[in-house]
PDB file of C-alpha atoms and ligand atoms in Angstrom:
ATOM      1  CA  MET H   1       0.000   0.000   0.000  1.00  0.00           C
ATOM      2  CA  GLY H   2       2.830   2.373   0.939  1.00  0.00           C
ATOM      3  CA  LYS H   3       4.447   1.944  -2.421  1.00  0.00           C
ATOM      4  CA  LYS H   4       1.294   2.733  -4.322  1.00  0.00           C
ATOM      5  CA  LEU H   5       0.670   5.844  -2.266  1.00  0.00           C
ATOM      6  CA  GLN H   6       4.236   7.051  -2.803  1.00  0.00           C
ATOM      7  CA  SER H   7       4.138   6.919  -6.573  1.00  0.00           C
ATOM      8  CA  GLN H   8       0.688   8.492  -6.946  1.00  0.00           C
ATOM      9  CA  PHE H   9       0.535  12.005  -8.316  1.00  0.00           C
ATOM     10  CA  PRO H  10      -1.448  14.513  -6.241  1.00  0.00           C
ATOM     11  CA  GLU H  11      -5.067  15.222  -6.959  1.00  0.00           C
ATOM     12  CA  SER H  12      -5.580  18.010  -9.462  1.00  0.00           C
ATOM     13  CA  GLY H  13      -5.413  21.424  -7.875  1.00  0.00           C
ATOM     14  CA  VAL H  14      -2.882  20.314  -5.233  1.00  0.00           C
ATOM     15  CA  ASP H  15       0.471  22.044  -5.648  1.00  0.00           C
ATOM     16  CA  ILE H  16       3.199  19.506  -6.351  1.00  0.00           C
ATOM     17  CA  ARG H  17       5.670  21.121  -4.007  1.00  0.00           C
ATOM     18  CA  ASP H  18       3.136  21.096  -1.157  1.00  0.00           C
ATOM     19  CA  ASP H  19       2.321  17.483  -1.918  1.00  0.00           C
ATOM     20  CA  MET H  20       5.997  16.533  -1.834  1.00  0.00           C
ATOM     21  CA  ILE H  21       6.595  18.379   1.438  1.00  0.00           C
ATOM     22  CA  CYS H  22       3.637  16.608   2.962  1.00  0.00           C
ATOM     23  CA  ARG H  23       4.835  13.155   1.877  1.00  0.00           C
ATOM     24  CA  LEU H  24       8.423  13.801   2.926  1.00  0.00           C
ATOM     25  CA  SER H  25       7.248  14.972   6.374  1.00  0.00           C
ATOM     26  CA  ALA H  26       5.071  11.886   6.749  1.00  0.00           C
ATOM     27  CA  ALA H  27       8.153   9.756   5.997  1.00  0.00           C
ATOM     28  CA  LYS H  28      10.012  11.657   8.782  1.00  0.00           C
ATOM     29  CA  ILE H  29      12.577  13.194   6.429  1.00  0.00           C
ATOM     30  CA  ALA H  30      14.263  15.936   8.485  1.00  0.00           C
ATOM     31  CA  SER H  31      14.155  18.888   6.047  1.00  0.00           C
ATOM     32  CA  PRO H  32      11.098  18.309   3.833  1.00  0.00           C
ATOM     33  CA  ARG H  33      10.859  21.837   2.392  1.00  0.00           C
ATOM     34  CA  LEU H  34      14.495  22.014   1.483  1.00  0.00           C
ATOM     35  CA  GLU H  35      14.475  18.543  -0.065  1.00  0.00           C
ATOM     36  CA  ALA H  36      11.263  19.133  -2.039  1.00  0.00           C
ATOM     37  CA  GLY H  37      12.906  22.273  -3.419  1.00  0.00           C
ATOM     38  CA  ILE H  38      16.080  20.402  -4.376  1.00  0.00           C
ATOM     39  CA  ILE H  39      14.149  17.588  -6.090  1.00  0.00           C
ATOM     40  CA  LEU H  40      12.082  20.067  -8.084  1.00  0.00           C
ATOM     41  CA  GLN H  41      15.122  22.091  -9.041  1.00  0.00           C
ATOM     42  CA  LYS H  42      16.847  18.962 -10.323  1.00  0.00           C
ATOM     43  CA  ALA H  43      13.926  17.120 -11.938  1.00  0.00           C
ATOM     44  CA  ALA H  44      11.512  19.882 -12.838  1.00  0.00           C
ATOM     45  CA  PRO H  45      13.213  23.184 -13.592  1.00  0.00           C
ATOM     46  CA  SER H  46      10.021  24.604 -15.129  1.00  0.00           C
ATOM     47  CA  TYR H  47       8.085  24.241 -11.861  1.00  0.00           C
ATOM     48  CA  PRO H  48       5.365  25.450 -11.276  1.00  0.00           C
ATOM     49  CA  ASN H  49       4.478  24.805 -14.940  1.00  0.00           C
ATOM     50  CA  LEU H  50       5.831  21.281 -15.199  1.00  0.00           C
ATOM     51  CA  THR H  51       5.814  19.098 -18.266  1.00  0.00           C
ATOM     52  CA  ALA H  52       4.555  15.532 -17.921  1.00  0.00           C
ATOM     53  CA  GLU H  53       8.164  14.265 -18.111  1.00  0.00           C
ATOM     54  CA  GLU H  54       9.291  16.606 -15.359  1.00  0.00           C
ATOM     55  CA  LYS H  55       6.421  15.551 -13.166  1.00  0.00           C
ATOM     56  CA  ALA H  56       7.265  11.880 -13.684  1.00  0.00           C
ATOM     57  CA  ALA H  57      10.959  12.524 -12.993  1.00  0.00           C
ATOM     58  CA  ALA H  58      10.204  14.484  -9.825  1.00  0.00           C
ATOM     59  CA  TYR H  59       7.911  11.776  -8.484  1.00  0.00           C
ATOM     60  CA  ALA H  60      10.400   9.061  -9.348  1.00  0.00           C
ATOM     61  CA  MET H  61      12.990  10.911  -7.233  1.00  0.00           C
ATOM     62  CA  LEU H  62      10.456  11.504  -4.480  1.00  0.00           C
ATOM     63  CA  SER H  63       9.575   7.835  -4.230  1.00  0.00           C
ATOM     64  CA  ARG H  64      13.269   6.921  -3.886  1.00  0.00           C
ATOM     65  CA  ARG H  65      13.644   9.491  -1.110  1.00  0.00           C
ATOM     66  CA  LEU H  66      10.531   8.172   0.649  1.00  0.00           C
ATOM     67  CA  ARG H  67      12.365   4.837   0.858  1.00  0.00           C
ATOM     68  CA  HIS H  68      15.168   6.728   2.620  1.00  0.00           C
ATOM     69  CA  GLU H  69      17.710   6.642  -0.150  1.00  0.00           C
ATOM     70  CA  PRO H  70      20.001   9.627   0.584  1.00  0.00           C
ATOM     71  CA  LEU H  71      19.210  12.704  -1.470  1.00  0.00           C
ATOM     72  CA  ASP H  72      22.764  13.027  -2.801  1.00  0.00           C
ATOM     73  CA  LYS H  73      22.582   9.550  -4.310  1.00  0.00           C
ATOM     74  CA  ILE H  74      19.263  10.428  -5.936  1.00  0.00           C
ATOM     75  CA  ILE H  75      20.377  13.709  -7.462  1.00  0.00           C
ATOM     76  CA  GLY H  76      23.848  12.272  -8.152  1.00  0.00           C
ATOM     77  CA  CYS H  77      26.086  14.816  -6.472  1.00  0.00           C
ATOM     78  CA  ARG H  78      27.185  16.210  -3.137  1.00  0.00           C
ATOM     79  CA  GLU H  79      29.238  19.134  -1.921  1.00  0.00           C
ATOM     80  CA  PHE H  80      32.360  18.355   0.073  1.00  0.00           C
ATOM     81  CA  TYR H  81      34.896  20.915   1.248  1.00  0.00           C
ATOM     82  CA  LYS H  82      35.001  23.375  -1.696  1.00  0.00           C
ATOM     83  CA  SER H  83      33.837  21.188  -4.596  1.00  0.00           C
ATOM     84  CA  VAL H  84      30.855  19.252  -5.841  1.00  0.00           C
ATOM     85  CA  PHE H  85      31.418  15.512  -6.288  1.00  0.00           C
ATOM     86  CA  LYS H  86      29.525  12.982  -8.319  1.00  0.00           C
ATOM     87  CA  VAL H  87      28.165  10.232  -6.040  1.00  0.00           C
ATOM     88  CA  ASN H  88      26.186   7.054  -6.551  1.00  0.00           C
ATOM     89  CA  GLY H  89      25.582   3.738  -4.816  1.00  0.00           C
ATOM     90  CA  ASP H  90      29.153   2.639  -5.534  1.00  0.00           C
ATOM     91  CA  VAL H  91      30.726   5.187  -3.179  1.00  0.00           C
ATOM     92  CA  LEU H  92      30.373   6.289   0.419  1.00  0.00           C
ATOM     93  CA  SER H  93      28.615   9.646   0.418  1.00  0.00           C
ATOM     94  CA  PRO H  94      31.128  12.323   1.448  1.00  0.00           C
ATOM     95  CA  ARG H  95      30.326  13.570   4.978  1.00  0.00           C
ATOM     96  CA  PRO H  96      30.984  17.022   6.405  1.00  0.00           C
ATOM     97  CA  ASP H  97      32.705  15.229   9.331  1.00  0.00           C
ATOM     98  CA  THR H  98      35.498  14.227   6.969  1.00  0.00           C
ATOM     99  CA  GLU H  99      36.341  17.817   6.007  1.00  0.00           C
ATOM    100  CA  ILE H 100      38.495  18.084   9.148  1.00  0.00           C
ATOM    101  CA  LEU H 101      40.909  15.631   7.502  1.00  0.00           C
ATOM    102  CA  VAL H 102      41.287  17.951   4.530  1.00  0.00           C
ATOM    103  CA  GLU H 103      41.748  21.010   6.729  1.00  0.00           C
ATOM    104  CA  LYS H 104      44.345  19.322   8.918  1.00  0.00           C
ATOM    105  CA  ALA H 105      46.217  17.912   5.910  1.00  0.00           C
ATOM    106  CA  LEU H 106      46.348  21.337   4.243  1.00  0.00           C
ATOM    107  CA  ALA H 107      47.753  22.835   7.433  1.00  0.00           C
ATOM    108  CA  LEU H 108      50.654  20.363   7.116  1.00  0.00           C
ATOM    109  CA  LEU H 109      51.265  20.920   3.389  1.00  0.00           C
ATOM    110  CA  PRO H 110      53.148  24.046   2.323  1.00  0.00           C
ATOM    111  CA  GLU H 111      51.500  25.962  -0.558  1.00  0.00           C
ATOM    112  CA  ASP H 112      53.947  25.321  -3.391  1.00  0.00           C
ATOM    113  CA  SER H 113      55.567  22.073  -2.386  1.00  0.00           C
ATOM    114  CA  GLU H 114      55.793  19.179  -4.816  1.00  0.00           C
ATOM    115  CA  ILE H 115      54.283  16.663  -2.480  1.00  0.00           C
ATOM    116  CA  ARG H 116      53.061  13.136  -3.146  1.00  0.00           C
ATOM    117  CA  ILE H 117      49.780  12.160  -1.512  1.00  0.00           C
ATOM    118  CA  LEU H 118      48.335   8.658  -1.047  1.00  0.00           C
ATOM    119  CA  ASP H 119      44.619   8.248  -0.314  1.00  0.00           C
ATOM    120  CA  LEU H 120      43.716   4.758   0.916  1.00  0.00           C
ATOM    121  CA  GLY H 121      40.108   3.828   0.138  1.00  0.00           C
ATOM    122  CA  THR H 122      39.556   6.874  -2.023  1.00  0.00           C
ATOM    123  CA  GLY H 123      35.894   6.156  -2.873  1.00  0.00           C
ATOM    124  CA  SER H 124      34.489   9.218  -4.650  1.00  0.00           C
ATOM    125  CA  GLY H 125      37.970  10.754  -4.432  1.00  0.00           C
ATOM    126  CA  CYS H 126      36.663  13.584  -2.268  1.00  0.00           C
ATOM    127  CA  ILE H 127      39.637  13.783   0.130  1.00  0.00           C
ATOM    128  CA  LEU H 128      42.416  13.364  -2.422  1.00  0.00           C
ATOM    129  CA  LEU H 129      40.851  15.662  -5.018  1.00  0.00           C
ATOM    130  CA  SER H 130      40.103  18.375  -2.444  1.00  0.00           C
ATOM    131  CA  LEU H 131      43.793  18.338  -1.490  1.00  0.00           C
ATOM    132  CA  LEU H 132      45.010  18.371  -5.094  1.00  0.00           C
ATOM    133  CA  ALA H 133      42.684  21.286  -5.866  1.00  0.00           C
ATOM    134  CA  GLU H 134      44.310  23.320  -3.077  1.00  0.00           C
ATOM    135  CA  ARG H 135      47.930  22.319  -3.689  1.00  0.00           C
ATOM    136  CA  LYS H 136      48.716  22.930  -7.349  1.00  0.00           C
ATOM    137  CA  GLN H 137      52.154  21.282  -7.339  1.00  0.00           C
ATOM    138  CA  ALA H 138      50.996  18.113  -5.619  1.00  0.00           C
ATOM    139  CA  VAL H 139      50.374  14.737  -7.215  1.00  0.00           C
ATOM    140  CA  GLY H 140      48.407  11.883  -5.722  1.00  0.00           C
ATOM    141  CA  VAL H 141      47.430   8.254  -5.838  1.00  0.00           C
ATOM    142  CA  GLY H 142      43.953   7.075  -4.877  1.00  0.00           C
ATOM    143  CA  LEU H 143      43.720   3.375  -4.034  1.00  0.00           C
ATOM    144  CA  ASP H 144      40.438   1.516  -3.730  1.00  0.00           C
ATOM    145  CA  ILE H 145      39.365  -2.109  -3.739  1.00  0.00           C
ATOM    146  CA  SER H 146      36.272  -1.231  -5.779  1.00  0.00           C
ATOM    147  CA  PRO H 147      36.691  -0.605  -9.530  1.00  0.00           C
ATOM    148  CA  ALA H 148      33.169   0.872  -9.571  1.00  0.00           C
ATOM    149  CA  ALA H 149      34.183   3.444  -6.956  1.00  0.00           C
ATOM    150  CA  LEU H 150      37.336   4.247  -8.918  1.00  0.00           C
ATOM    151  CA  ALA H 151      35.195   4.966 -11.979  1.00  0.00           C
ATOM    152  CA  VAL H 152      33.344   7.610  -9.943  1.00  0.00           C
ATOM    153  CA  ALA H 153      36.629   9.020  -8.624  1.00  0.00           C
ATOM    154  CA  ALA H 154      37.951   9.217 -12.201  1.00  0.00           C
ATOM    155  CA  GLU H 155      34.894  11.189 -13.321  1.00  0.00           C
ATOM    156  CA  ASN H 156      35.347  13.547 -10.391  1.00  0.00           C
ATOM    157  CA  ALA H 157      39.032  13.989 -11.161  1.00  0.00           C
ATOM    158  CA  GLU H 158      38.247  14.884 -14.776  1.00  0.00           C
ATOM    159  CA  ALA H 159      35.378  17.207 -13.845  1.00  0.00           C
ATOM    160  CA  LEU H 160      37.652  19.100 -11.463  1.00  0.00           C
ATOM    161  CA  GLY H 161      40.490  19.258 -13.994  1.00  0.00           C
ATOM    162  CA  LEU H 162      42.732  17.128 -11.762  1.00  0.00           C
ATOM    163  CA  GLY H 163      42.984  13.988 -13.894  1.00  0.00           C
ATOM    164  CA  GLY H 164      46.567  14.806 -14.880  1.00  0.00           C
ATOM    165  CA  ARG H 165      47.773  14.942 -11.290  1.00  0.00           C
ATOM    166  CA  CYS H 166      46.189  11.822  -9.870  1.00  0.00           C
ATOM    167  CA  ARG H 167      46.472   8.118 -10.472  1.00  0.00           C
ATOM    168  CA  LEU H 168      43.633   5.857  -9.447  1.00  0.00           C
ATOM    169  CA  LEU H 169      44.552   2.285  -8.663  1.00  0.00           C
ATOM    170  CA  ALA H 170      42.535  -0.808  -7.863  1.00  0.00           C
ATOM    171  CA  GLY H 171      43.937  -2.813  -4.996  1.00  0.00           C
ATOM    172  CA  SER H 172      43.887  -3.439  -1.284  1.00  0.00           C
ATOM    173  CA  TRP H 173      46.155  -1.650   1.114  1.00  0.00           C
ATOM    174  CA  ASN H 174      48.262  -4.600   1.981  1.00  0.00           C
ATOM    175  CA  ASP H 175      49.300  -4.807  -1.652  1.00  0.00           C
ATOM    176  CA  THR H 176      52.916  -3.924  -2.180  1.00  0.00           C
ATOM    177  CA  LEU H 177      52.149  -1.505  -4.988  1.00  0.00           C
ATOM    178  CA  PHE H 178      54.489   1.230  -3.825  1.00  0.00           C
ATOM    179  CA  SER H 179      58.192   1.634  -3.259  1.00  0.00           C
ATOM    180  CA  PRO H 180      59.367   2.401   0.269  1.00  0.00           C
ATOM    181  CA  GLY H 181      59.346   6.098   1.105  1.00  0.00           C
ATOM    182  CA  SER H 182      57.151   7.134  -1.838  1.00  0.00           C
ATOM    183  CA  PHE H 183      54.727   9.494  -0.104  1.00  0.00           C
ATOM    184  CA  ASP H 184      54.876  12.701   1.911  1.00  0.00           C
ATOM    185  CA  ILE H 185      51.392  12.244   3.283  1.00  0.00           C
ATOM    186  CA  ILE H 186      48.765   9.504   3.540  1.00  0.00           C
ATOM    187  CA  VAL H 187      45.092  10.262   4.093  1.00  0.00           C
ATOM    188  CA  SER H 188      42.400   7.677   4.680  1.00  0.00           C
ATOM    189  CA  ASN H 189      38.784   7.326   5.691  1.00  0.00           C
ATOM    190  CA  PRO H 190      38.751   3.524   5.832  1.00  0.00           C
ATOM    191  CA  PRO H 191      35.763   1.328   6.666  1.00  0.00           C
ATOM    192  CA  TYR H 192      35.566   1.341  10.473  1.00  0.00           C
ATOM    193  CA  ILE H 193      32.181   0.047  11.527  1.00  0.00           C
ATOM    194  CA  ALA H 194      32.356  -3.264  13.421  1.00  0.00           C
ATOM    195  CA  HIS H 195      30.683  -5.895  11.246  1.00  0.00           C
ATOM    196  CA  ASP H 196      27.803  -6.616  13.657  1.00  0.00           C
ATOM    197  CA  GLU H 197      27.088  -2.907  14.163  1.00  0.00           C
ATOM    198  CA  ILE H 198      26.292  -2.239  10.511  1.00  0.00           C
ATOM    199  CA  GLU H 199      22.719  -3.467  10.765  1.00  0.00           C
ATOM    200  CA  LYS H 200      22.116  -0.937  13.573  1.00  0.00           C
ATOM    201  CA  LEU H 201      23.035   2.072  11.393  1.00  0.00           C
ATOM    202  CA  ASP H 202      20.435   4.361   9.800  1.00  0.00           C
ATOM    203  CA  THR H 203      18.740   2.986   6.686  1.00  0.00           C
ATOM    204  CA  GLU H 204      20.339   5.784   4.668  1.00  0.00           C
ATOM    205  CA  VAL H 205      23.790   4.425   5.528  1.00  0.00           C
ATOM    206  CA  LYS H 206      23.345   0.683   5.883  1.00  0.00           C
ATOM    207  CA  ASP H 207      21.162   0.229   2.802  1.00  0.00           C
ATOM    208  CA  PHE H 208      22.735   2.782   0.465  1.00  0.00           C
ATOM    209  CA  ASP H 209      26.427   3.225   1.240  1.00  0.00           C
ATOM    210  CA  PRO H 210      28.445   0.306  -0.152  1.00  0.00           C
ATOM    211  CA  PRO H 211      29.098  -2.338   2.557  1.00  0.00           C
ATOM    212  CA  VAL H 212      32.734  -2.543   1.469  1.00  0.00           C
ATOM    213  CA  ALA H 213      33.145   1.118   2.480  1.00  0.00           C
ATOM    214  CA  LEU H 214      31.660   0.562   5.950  1.00  0.00           C
ATOM    215  CA  ASP H 215      32.734  -2.865   7.175  1.00  0.00           C
ATOM    216  CA  GLY H 216      35.814  -2.661   9.373  1.00  0.00           C
ATOM    217  CA  GLY H 217      35.766  -6.366  10.297  1.00  0.00           C
ATOM    218  CA  ALA H 218      34.849  -8.020  13.594  1.00  0.00           C
ATOM    219  CA  ASP H 219      36.020  -5.158  15.839  1.00  0.00           C
ATOM    220  CA  GLY H 220      36.012  -2.277  13.333  1.00  0.00           C
ATOM    221  CA  TYR H 221      39.810  -1.877  13.422  1.00  0.00           C
ATOM    222  CA  GLY H 222      40.766  -4.400  10.724  1.00  0.00           C
ATOM    223  CA  CYS H 223      41.647  -1.815   8.078  1.00  0.00           C
ATOM    224  CA  TYR H 224      43.623   0.320  10.525  1.00  0.00           C
ATOM    225  CA  ARG H 225      45.791  -2.689  11.369  1.00  0.00           C
ATOM    226  CA  GLU H 226      46.478  -3.302   7.680  1.00  0.00           C
ATOM    227  CA  ILE H 227      47.195   0.366   7.031  1.00  0.00           C
ATOM    228  CA  ALA H 228      49.491   0.443  10.076  1.00  0.00           C
ATOM    229  CA  ALA H 229      51.589  -2.259   8.404  1.00  0.00           C
ATOM    230  CA  LEU H 230      51.781  -0.353   5.095  1.00  0.00           C
ATOM    231  CA  ALA H 231      52.081   3.296   6.155  1.00  0.00           C
ATOM    232  CA  PRO H 232      55.454   3.215   7.940  1.00  0.00           C
ATOM    233  CA  VAL H 233      56.961   1.592   4.838  1.00  0.00           C
ATOM    234  CA  VAL H 234      55.572   3.834   2.098  1.00  0.00           C
ATOM    235  CA  LEU H 235      55.811   7.149   3.997  1.00  0.00           C
ATOM    236  CA  LYS H 236      58.938   9.260   3.687  1.00  0.00           C
ATOM    237  CA  LYS H 237      60.779  10.008   6.912  1.00  0.00           C
ATOM    238  CA  GLY H 238      59.008  12.999   8.482  1.00  0.00           C
ATOM    239  CA  GLY H 239      55.840  12.224   6.504  1.00  0.00           C
ATOM    240  CA  PHE H 240      52.356  12.284   7.997  1.00  0.00           C
ATOM    241  CA  ILE H 241      49.300  10.035   8.034  1.00  0.00           C
ATOM    242  CA  LEU H 242      45.822  11.410   8.759  1.00  0.00           C
ATOM    243  CA  LEU H 243      43.103   8.881   9.514  1.00  0.00           C
ATOM    244  CA  GLU H 244      39.413   9.356  10.002  1.00  0.00           C
ATOM    245  CA  SER H 245      38.168   7.625  13.130  1.00  0.00           C
ATOM    246  CA  GLY H 246      34.689   6.595  14.223  1.00  0.00           C
ATOM    247  CA  ALA H 247      33.262   7.936  17.479  1.00  0.00           C
ATOM    248  CA  GLY H 248      35.277   6.565  20.407  1.00  0.00           C
ATOM    249  CA  GLN H 249      37.935   4.912  18.241  1.00  0.00           C
ATOM    250  CA  ALA H 250      40.701   7.546  18.144  1.00  0.00           C
ATOM    251  CA  GLU H 251      42.715   6.319  21.125  1.00  0.00           C
ATOM    252  CA  ARG H 252      42.907   2.711  19.956  1.00  0.00           C
ATOM    253  CA  ILE H 253      43.738   3.781  16.389  1.00  0.00           C
ATOM    254  CA  ALA H 254      46.592   5.891  17.711  1.00  0.00           C
ATOM    255  CA  GLU H 255      47.867   2.891  19.701  1.00  0.00           C
ATOM    256  CA  ILE H 256      47.790   0.654  16.624  1.00  0.00           C
ATOM    257  CA  PHE H 257      49.936   3.090  14.648  1.00  0.00           C
ATOM    258  CA  ILE H 258      52.284   3.897  17.531  1.00  0.00           C
ATOM    259  CA  ARG H 259      52.905   0.159  17.832  1.00  0.00           C
ATOM    260  CA  GLY H 260      53.645   0.238  14.087  1.00  0.00           C
ATOM    261  CA  GLY H 261      56.436   2.745  14.751  1.00  0.00           C
ATOM    262  CA  LEU H 262      54.764   6.128  14.102  1.00  0.00           C
ATOM    263  CA  GLU H 263      54.578   9.063  16.485  1.00  0.00           C
ATOM    264  CA  LEU H 264      51.251  10.640  17.515  1.00  0.00           C
ATOM    265  CA  VAL H 265      50.949  14.306  16.547  1.00  0.00           C
ATOM    266  CA  GLU H 266      47.359  15.028  17.587  1.00  0.00           C
ATOM    267  CA  THR H 267      43.745  13.930  17.413  1.00  0.00           C
ATOM    268  CA  ALA H 268      41.310  16.503  16.047  1.00  0.00           C
ATOM    269  CA  LYS H 269      37.580  16.914  16.627  1.00  0.00           C
ATOM    270  CA  ASP H 270      34.867  17.252  13.981  1.00  0.00           C
ATOM    271  CA  LEU H 271      32.111  19.895  14.011  1.00  0.00           C
ATOM    272  CA  ALA H 272      30.120  17.805  16.490  1.00  0.00           C
ATOM    273  CA  GLY H 273      33.045  17.702  18.935  1.00  0.00           C
ATOM    274  CA  ILE H 274      33.834  14.021  18.234  1.00  0.00           C
ATOM    275  CA  ASN H 275      37.463  12.944  17.872  1.00  0.00           C
ATOM    276  CA  ARG H 276      37.411  12.313  14.131  1.00  0.00           C
ATOM    277  CA  CYS H 277      40.959  12.616  12.876  1.00  0.00           C
ATOM    278  CA  VAL H 278      44.130  10.937  14.142  1.00  0.00           C
ATOM    279  CA  ILE H 279      47.394  12.435  12.900  1.00  0.00           C
ATOM    280  CA  LEU H 280      50.724  10.613  13.187  1.00  0.00           C
ATOM    281  CA  LYS H 281      54.218  11.194  11.884  1.00  0.00           C
ATOM    282  CA  LYS H 282      57.007   8.923  10.723  1.00  0.00           C
TER     283      LYS H 282
HETATM  284  N1  LIG Y   1      31.205   7.888   8.732  1.00  0.00           N
HETATM  285  C1  LIG Y   1      30.427   6.761   8.277  1.00  0.00           C
HETATM  286  C2  LIG Y   1      29.219   6.610   9.189  1.00  0.00           C
HETATM  287  O1  LIG Y   1      28.913   7.511   9.883  1.00  0.00           O
HETATM  288  C3  LIG Y   1      31.264   5.518   8.263  1.00  0.00           C
HETATM  289  C4  LIG Y   1      32.319   5.651   7.250  1.00  0.00           C
HETATM  290  C5  LIG Y   1      33.425   4.697   7.456  1.00  0.00           C
HETATM  291  O2  LIG Y   1      33.273   3.551   7.884  1.00  0.00           O
HETATM  292  N2  LIG Y   1      34.548   5.163   7.113  1.00  0.00           N
HETATM  293  O3  LIG Y   1      28.527   5.647   9.177  1.00  0.00           O
END
């Protein structure tokens, strides 16, 4: 019954925007007015005088949103740091929480230096490409296990004019793809949700972000342990690694990397005051 209701057009005389707001509110979407506006802007630019195609497109988007698919995945893009990134179901949606990683990395990278950046689990490419956009002499490698995610990252790199300064590679981070001492800085937002916790996440995350981008193994720290084996080898002496951490994980992540031979520089909080970024030095 729900499905039928969701795809029905409003009765004649009912404004489409009002109808959308009403349905989004009923589905407990947090910002129904804003989201109705965004859907109409994307699907039906001639609102309020929509064509039949626009109306169908707008309602197709609405019915996806009513099933709690994230809006960015429906409209196909999301802002992160200073750019707009293509997103789809093959990549983790960029989160504002992750922008602290970009800010902290930039603070460590002099303006005109010819640095080499490695992004482990690059996904949409949002971290790596944001850094390359700000540091014009830098080059970078984005590694990801998912070829589908790398295809999205490649589109983003081209769209931002950064394709010439980044290489996108398929592989896992225990692969020995790199020579020792190849990178000045490593950034990573790896999967860090403990396997059994995934089903407790919001529908928007657990059903629409790719599981491979979320699942950090039995205790959530599996990827950090693998990265801790790779990072001290591929970083230059004096180089930095910046890792995103889940809520409550920063201390243990720091320990894992200190045991791997790196030195803790700081942990930094996100906008919500959660320790979100662990920074270490070789
Ligand atoms: N930050 C994501 C979340 O809130 C998780 C991303 C990750 O595992 N790196 O669910």
